[in-house]
Amino acid sequence: MRSVYSLSQLLTTMVTSQASITPLKDLRVSSHQIPALGRIPNTSIQKKPLLVYHSAFHPPTSAATIESHLLAVGVVEPQWRYTMYSISHFHSTAHEVLAVASGKAKLCFGGEENPDRVEPTVEQGDVLVVPAGVSHRLLDDLDGGFTMVGSYPKGKPWDLCYGKEGEKDKIRGIENLLWFSSDPIYGQEGPTLNV
């Protein structure tokens, strides 16, 4: 299930709080190239890696704080607050930014049968930059309260693909997607600009 925000919710979020983020010089980032698996392209098309910004937002943080920060930076638009689907899926129309608002979980990127899959444990404050085409799913909500803020580049709709027959044209479209010209968390500097 996804929830879409109204303009009044977004404006309320913008004035609610200010995020405390890890200085860029202190940020620990994990970068992962994941090969294709069957009809799941992962990072094979654009060669942009899955990025994990560890503890980008200082605790305590909240969905409202994260949304406020994302809106202030202005690269992506928050679209939903939810956990992660437990079924492997990917997006063909937009890159995705997932910011962990609460809890701790083990995720899977690349497909469960992929020997080169990535299975990080993420927690409140972590941010994941998921390139279009990268399969992802929830493996385990480790504390029962895992919630993220899902965001996409401004003006980009997002879809759901599952690596099924009939998605070939959607997958071909990934090649033409623009990568971030500014970092969704840090703006004019940041890890997305160095890949």
PDB file of C-alpha atoms in Angstrom:
ATOM      1  CA  MET A   1       0.000   0.000   0.000  1.00  0.00           C
ATOM      2  CA  ARG A   2       1.194   3.443  -0.733  1.00  0.00           C
ATOM      3  CA  SER A   3      -0.029   6.785   0.430  1.00  0.00           C
ATOM      4  CA  VAL A   4       0.171   9.930  -1.637  1.00  0.00           C
ATOM      5  CA  TYR A   5       0.519  13.266   0.087  1.00  0.00           C
ATOM      6  CA  SER A   6      -1.747  16.244  -0.346  1.00  0.00           C
ATOM      7  CA  LEU A   7      -0.249  19.694  -0.798  1.00  0.00           C
ATOM      8  CA  SER A   8      -1.308  20.699   2.723  1.00  0.00           C
ATOM      9  CA  GLN A   9       0.452  17.641   4.208  1.00  0.00           C
ATOM     10  CA  LEU A  10       3.633  18.503   2.339  1.00  0.00           C
ATOM     11  CA  LEU A  11       3.516  22.149   3.415  1.00  0.00           C
ATOM     12  CA  THR A  12       2.884  21.140   7.030  1.00  0.00           C
ATOM     13  CA  THR A  13       5.849  18.770   6.819  1.00  0.00           C
ATOM     14  CA  MET A  14       8.081  21.519   5.441  1.00  0.00           C
ATOM     15  CA  VAL A  15       7.587  23.724   8.484  1.00  0.00           C
ATOM     16  CA  THR A  16       7.486  20.967  11.107  1.00  0.00           C
ATOM     17  CA  SER A  17      11.151  20.272  11.697  1.00  0.00           C
ATOM     18  CA  GLN A  18      14.710  20.581  10.505  1.00  0.00           C
ATOM     19  CA  ALA A  19      16.858  17.538   9.860  1.00  0.00           C
ATOM     20  CA  SER A  20      20.228  17.003  11.404  1.00  0.00           C
ATOM     21  CA  ILE A  21      22.346  15.245   8.807  1.00  0.00           C
ATOM     22  CA  THR A  22      25.795  13.727   8.968  1.00  0.00           C
ATOM     23  CA  PRO A  23      28.401  16.074   7.485  1.00  0.00           C
ATOM     24  CA  LEU A  24      29.373  14.856   4.037  1.00  0.00           C
ATOM     25  CA  LYS A  25      33.011  14.421   5.068  1.00  0.00           C
ATOM     26  CA  ASP A  26      31.893  11.978   7.813  1.00  0.00           C
ATOM     27  CA  LEU A  27      29.308  10.075   5.791  1.00  0.00           C
ATOM     28  CA  ARG A  28      29.952   6.363   5.266  1.00  0.00           C
ATOM     29  CA  VAL A  29      28.632   5.161   1.913  1.00  0.00           C
ATOM     30  CA  SER A  30      28.353   1.625   0.536  1.00  0.00           C
ATOM     31  CA  SER A  31      28.258   1.296  -3.246  1.00  0.00           C
ATOM     32  CA  HIS A  32      27.100  -1.864  -5.037  1.00  0.00           C
ATOM     33  CA  GLN A  33      27.003  -2.914  -8.680  1.00  0.00           C
ATOM     34  CA  ILE A  34      24.538  -5.781  -9.096  1.00  0.00           C
ATOM     35  CA  PRO A  35      24.470  -7.817 -12.320  1.00  0.00           C
ATOM     36  CA  ALA A  36      21.270  -8.619 -14.167  1.00  0.00           C
ATOM     37  CA  LEU A  37      19.289 -11.706 -13.206  1.00  0.00           C
ATOM     38  CA  GLY A  38      16.972 -13.032 -15.892  1.00  0.00           C
ATOM     39  CA  ARG A  39      14.537 -10.243 -16.763  1.00  0.00           C
ATOM     40  CA  ILE A  40      15.680  -8.071 -13.841  1.00  0.00           C
ATOM     41  CA  PRO A  41      18.266  -5.553 -15.112  1.00  0.00           C
ATOM     42  CA  ASN A  42      19.592  -4.382 -11.730  1.00  0.00           C
ATOM     43  CA  THR A  43      22.522  -1.990 -12.360  1.00  0.00           C
ATOM     44  CA  SER A  44      23.451  -3.476 -15.769  1.00  0.00           C
ATOM     45  CA  ILE A  45      21.814  -0.777 -17.934  1.00  0.00           C
ATOM     46  CA  GLN A  46      23.066   2.566 -16.619  1.00  0.00           C
ATOM     47  CA  LYS A  47      25.910   1.186 -14.487  1.00  0.00           C
ATOM     48  CA  LYS A  48      24.845   3.438 -11.605  1.00  0.00           C
ATOM     49  CA  PRO A  49      25.342   1.670  -8.267  1.00  0.00           C
ATOM     50  CA  LEU A  50      22.959   1.024  -5.422  1.00  0.00           C
ATOM     51  CA  LEU A  51      24.116   3.493  -2.746  1.00  0.00           C
ATOM     52  CA  VAL A  52      23.608   3.185   1.001  1.00  0.00           C
ATOM     53  CA  TYR A  53      24.227   6.328   3.051  1.00  0.00           C
ATOM     54  CA  HIS A  54      24.758   4.955   6.558  1.00  0.00           C
ATOM     55  CA  SER A  55      23.269   7.156   9.305  1.00  0.00           C
ATOM     56  CA  ALA A  56      22.723  10.115   6.976  1.00  0.00           C
ATOM     57  CA  PHE A  57      20.019  11.460   9.313  1.00  0.00           C
ATOM     58  CA  HIS A  58      20.937  11.714  12.989  1.00  0.00           C
ATOM     59  CA  PRO A  59      18.564  10.088  15.453  1.00  0.00           C
ATOM     60  CA  PRO A  60      16.099  10.831  16.633  1.00  0.00           C
ATOM     61  CA  THR A  61      14.560  11.480  13.255  1.00  0.00           C
ATOM     62  CA  SER A  62      11.068  11.081  11.878  1.00  0.00           C
ATOM     63  CA  ALA A  63       9.284  10.774   8.560  1.00  0.00           C
ATOM     64  CA  ALA A  64       8.248  14.434   8.842  1.00  0.00           C
ATOM     65  CA  THR A  65      11.848  15.546   9.464  1.00  0.00           C
ATOM     66  CA  ILE A  66      13.103  13.524   6.497  1.00  0.00           C
ATOM     67  CA  GLU A  67      10.345  14.821   4.205  1.00  0.00           C
ATOM     68  CA  SER A  68      11.069  18.385   5.240  1.00  0.00           C
ATOM     69  CA  HIS A  69      14.735  17.968   4.406  1.00  0.00           C
ATOM     70  CA  LEU A  70      14.055  16.298   1.046  1.00  0.00           C
ATOM     71  CA  LEU A  71      11.642  19.052   0.062  1.00  0.00           C
ATOM     72  CA  ALA A  72      14.123  21.741   1.101  1.00  0.00           C
ATOM     73  CA  VAL A  73      16.904  20.188  -1.005  1.00  0.00           C
ATOM     74  CA  GLY A  74      14.397  19.944  -3.868  1.00  0.00           C
ATOM     75  CA  VAL A  75      15.819  17.038  -5.888  1.00  0.00           C
ATOM     76  CA  VAL A  76      13.178  14.440  -5.065  1.00  0.00           C
ATOM     77  CA  GLU A  77       9.570  14.547  -3.916  1.00  0.00           C
ATOM     78  CA  PRO A  78       8.396  12.381  -1.025  1.00  0.00           C
ATOM     79  CA  GLN A  79       5.554  10.161  -2.242  1.00  0.00           C
ATOM     80  CA  TRP A  80       4.807   7.708   0.543  1.00  0.00           C
ATOM     81  CA  ARG A  81       5.488   6.432   4.059  1.00  0.00           C
ATOM     82  CA  TYR A  82       5.450   2.663   4.320  1.00  0.00           C
ATOM     83  CA  THR A  83       7.613  -0.399   4.797  1.00  0.00           C
ATOM     84  CA  MET A  84       9.085  -2.148   1.749  1.00  0.00           C
ATOM     85  CA  TYR A  85       7.068  -4.681  -0.239  1.00  0.00           C
ATOM     86  CA  SER A  86       7.989  -8.272   0.571  1.00  0.00           C
ATOM     87  CA  ILE A  87       7.830  -9.167  -3.135  1.00  0.00           C
ATOM     88  CA  SER A  88      10.835  -8.393  -5.348  1.00  0.00           C
ATOM     89  CA  HIS A  89      10.078  -5.470  -7.635  1.00  0.00           C
ATOM     90  CA  PHE A  90      11.831  -2.646  -9.438  1.00  0.00           C
ATOM     91  CA  HIS A  91      10.995   0.642 -11.091  1.00  0.00           C
ATOM     92  CA  SER A  92      11.546   1.438 -14.758  1.00  0.00           C
ATOM     93  CA  THR A  93      10.410   5.069 -14.867  1.00  0.00           C
ATOM     94  CA  ALA A  94      12.353   6.623 -11.983  1.00  0.00           C
ATOM     95  CA  HIS A  95      15.287   6.196  -9.650  1.00  0.00           C
ATOM     96  CA  GLU A  96      14.172   5.865  -6.026  1.00  0.00           C
ATOM     97  CA  VAL A  97      15.392   7.370  -2.758  1.00  0.00           C
ATOM     98  CA  LEU A  98      14.409   5.439   0.363  1.00  0.00           C
ATOM     99  CA  ALA A  99      15.044   7.051   3.752  1.00  0.00           C
ATOM    100  CA  VAL A 100      14.531   4.917   6.844  1.00  0.00           C
ATOM    101  CA  ALA A 101      12.274   6.862   9.203  1.00  0.00           C
ATOM    102  CA  SER A 102      11.961   4.212  11.920  1.00  0.00           C
ATOM    103  CA  GLY A 103      12.950   0.690  12.793  1.00  0.00           C
ATOM    104  CA  LYS A 104      15.465  -1.750  11.449  1.00  0.00           C
ATOM    105  CA  ALA A 105      15.173  -4.296   8.628  1.00  0.00           C
ATOM    106  CA  LYS A 106      17.068  -6.703   6.416  1.00  0.00           C
ATOM    107  CA  LEU A 107      16.483  -5.990   2.714  1.00  0.00           C
ATOM    108  CA  CYS A 108      17.386  -7.782  -0.509  1.00  0.00           C
ATOM    109  CA  PHE A 109      18.613  -6.020  -3.648  1.00  0.00           C
ATOM    110  CA  GLY A 110      19.207  -7.834  -6.919  1.00  0.00           C
ATOM    111  CA  GLY A 111      16.857 -10.799  -6.543  1.00  0.00           C
ATOM    112  CA  GLU A 112      16.863 -13.649  -4.031  1.00  0.00           C
ATOM    113  CA  GLU A 113      18.361 -16.116  -6.526  1.00  0.00           C
ATOM    114  CA  ASN A 114      21.130 -13.723  -7.581  1.00  0.00           C
ATOM    115  CA  PRO A 115      24.502 -14.904  -6.202  1.00  0.00           C
ATOM    116  CA  ASP A 116      25.610 -11.242  -6.331  1.00  0.00           C
ATOM    117  CA  ARG A 117      22.585  -9.897  -4.441  1.00  0.00           C
ATOM    118  CA  VAL A 118      23.084  -7.365  -1.654  1.00  0.00           C
ATOM    119  CA  GLU A 119      21.325  -7.947   1.685  1.00  0.00           C
ATOM    120  CA  PRO A 120      21.995  -4.981   3.958  1.00  0.00           C
ATOM    121  CA  THR A 121      20.550  -4.426   7.386  1.00  0.00           C
ATOM    122  CA  VAL A 122      19.351  -0.829   7.472  1.00  0.00           C
ATOM    123  CA  GLU A 123      18.065   1.283  10.311  1.00  0.00           C
ATOM    124  CA  GLN A 124      16.634   4.657  11.200  1.00  0.00           C
ATOM    125  CA  GLY A 125      18.615   7.429   9.511  1.00  0.00           C
ATOM    126  CA  ASP A 126      19.978   5.355   6.623  1.00  0.00           C
ATOM    127  CA  VAL A 127      19.254   6.409   3.035  1.00  0.00           C
ATOM    128  CA  LEU A 128      19.265   4.156  -0.023  1.00  0.00           C
ATOM    129  CA  VAL A 129      19.555   5.462  -3.555  1.00  0.00           C
ATOM    130  CA  VAL A 130      18.096   2.740  -5.754  1.00  0.00           C
ATOM    131  CA  PRO A 131      18.730   3.088  -9.495  1.00  0.00           C
ATOM    132  CA  ALA A 132      15.864   2.232 -11.823  1.00  0.00           C
ATOM    133  CA  GLY A 133      15.961  -1.473 -12.638  1.00  0.00           C
ATOM    134  CA  VAL A 134      17.348  -2.652  -9.298  1.00  0.00           C
ATOM    135  CA  SER A 135      15.132  -5.307  -7.753  1.00  0.00           C
ATOM    136  CA  HIS A 136      14.405  -4.874  -4.065  1.00  0.00           C
ATOM    137  CA  ARG A 137      12.296  -6.377  -1.318  1.00  0.00           C
ATOM    138  CA  LEU A 138      11.914  -6.643   2.438  1.00  0.00           C
ATOM    139  CA  LEU A 139      13.367  -9.826   3.919  1.00  0.00           C
ATOM    140  CA  ASP A 140      12.770  -9.177   7.604  1.00  0.00           C
ATOM    141  CA  ASP A 141      11.342  -6.342   9.702  1.00  0.00           C
ATOM    142  CA  LEU A 142      13.697  -6.837  12.628  1.00  0.00           C
ATOM    143  CA  ASP A 143      11.796  -4.833  15.228  1.00  0.00           C
ATOM    144  CA  GLY A 144       8.252  -4.625  13.888  1.00  0.00           C
ATOM    145  CA  GLY A 145       8.339  -0.894  13.218  1.00  0.00           C
ATOM    146  CA  PHE A 146      10.219  -0.502   9.950  1.00  0.00           C
ATOM    147  CA  THR A 147       9.039   2.533   7.966  1.00  0.00           C
ATOM    148  CA  MET A 148      10.594   4.465   5.113  1.00  0.00           C
ATOM    149  CA  VAL A 149       9.919   7.637   3.182  1.00  0.00           C
ATOM    150  CA  GLY A 150       9.866   6.806  -0.530  1.00  0.00           C
ATOM    151  CA  SER A 151      10.827   9.615  -2.905  1.00  0.00           C
ATOM    152  CA  TYR A 152      11.377  10.050  -6.638  1.00  0.00           C
ATOM    153  CA  PRO A 153      12.912  12.749  -8.833  1.00  0.00           C
ATOM    154  CA  LYS A 154      10.660  15.759  -9.253  1.00  0.00           C
ATOM    155  CA  GLY A 155       8.024  15.221 -11.917  1.00  0.00           C
ATOM    156  CA  LYS A 156       8.866  11.539 -12.445  1.00  0.00           C
ATOM    157  CA  PRO A 157       6.048   9.033 -12.019  1.00  0.00           C
ATOM    158  CA  TRP A 158       7.020   5.614 -10.711  1.00  0.00           C
ATOM    159  CA  ASP A 159       5.819   2.178 -11.687  1.00  0.00           C
ATOM    160  CA  LEU A 160       6.175  -1.389 -10.452  1.00  0.00           C
ATOM    161  CA  CYS A 161       7.866  -4.122 -12.479  1.00  0.00           C
ATOM    162  CA  TYR A 162       8.514  -7.707 -11.433  1.00  0.00           C
ATOM    163  CA  GLY A 163      10.818  -9.135 -14.102  1.00  0.00           C
ATOM    164  CA  LYS A 164       7.922 -10.733 -15.937  1.00  0.00           C
ATOM    165  CA  GLU A 165       7.276 -11.341 -19.603  1.00  0.00           C
ATOM    166  CA  GLY A 166       5.905  -8.215 -21.277  1.00  0.00           C
ATOM    167  CA  GLU A 167       8.073  -5.682 -19.400  1.00  0.00           C
ATOM    168  CA  LYS A 168      10.767  -5.479 -22.105  1.00  0.00           C
ATOM    169  CA  ASP A 169       9.708  -2.045 -23.404  1.00  0.00           C
ATOM    170  CA  LYS A 170       9.610  -0.616 -19.889  1.00  0.00           C
ATOM    171  CA  ILE A 171      13.087  -1.980 -19.178  1.00  0.00           C
ATOM    172  CA  ARG A 172      14.437  -0.471 -22.410  1.00  0.00           C
ATOM    173  CA  GLY A 173      13.265   2.946 -21.177  1.00  0.00           C
ATOM    174  CA  ILE A 174      15.676   2.819 -18.218  1.00  0.00           C
ATOM    175  CA  GLU A 175      18.567   3.583 -20.570  1.00  0.00           C
ATOM    176  CA  ASN A 176      17.161   7.076 -21.224  1.00  0.00           C
ATOM    177  CA  LEU A 177      16.501   8.093 -17.621  1.00  0.00           C
ATOM    178  CA  LEU A 178      18.569  10.997 -16.394  1.00  0.00           C
ATOM    179  CA  TRP A 179      20.696  10.440 -13.289  1.00  0.00           C
ATOM    180  CA  PHE A 180      20.699  12.960 -10.455  1.00  0.00           C
ATOM    181  CA  SER A 181      22.268  16.335 -11.269  1.00  0.00           C
ATOM    182  CA  SER A 182      22.228  17.167  -7.533  1.00  0.00           C
ATOM    183  CA  ASP A 183      22.383  14.827  -4.578  1.00  0.00           C
ATOM    184  CA  PRO A 184      18.944  14.173  -3.010  1.00  0.00           C
ATOM    185  CA  ILE A 185      20.322  14.579   0.535  1.00  0.00           C
ATOM    186  CA  TYR A 186      23.318  16.924   0.158  1.00  0.00           C
ATOM    187  CA  GLY A 187      22.362  19.052  -2.842  1.00  0.00           C
ATOM    188  CA  GLN A 188      25.303  20.376  -4.905  1.00  0.00           C
ATOM    189  CA  GLU A 189      27.718  17.819  -3.444  1.00  0.00           C
ATOM    190  CA  GLY A 190      27.250  14.205  -2.504  1.00  0.00           C
ATOM    191  CA  PRO A 191      27.708  10.571  -3.419  1.00  0.00           C
ATOM    192  CA  THR A 192      25.249  10.476  -6.343  1.00  0.00           C
ATOM    193  CA  LEU A 193      27.425  13.005  -8.169  1.00  0.00           C
ATOM    194  CA  ASN A 194      30.529  10.830  -7.925  1.00  0.00           C
ATOM    195  CA  VAL A 195      29.310   7.649  -9.642  1.00  0.00           C
TER     196      VAL A 195
END
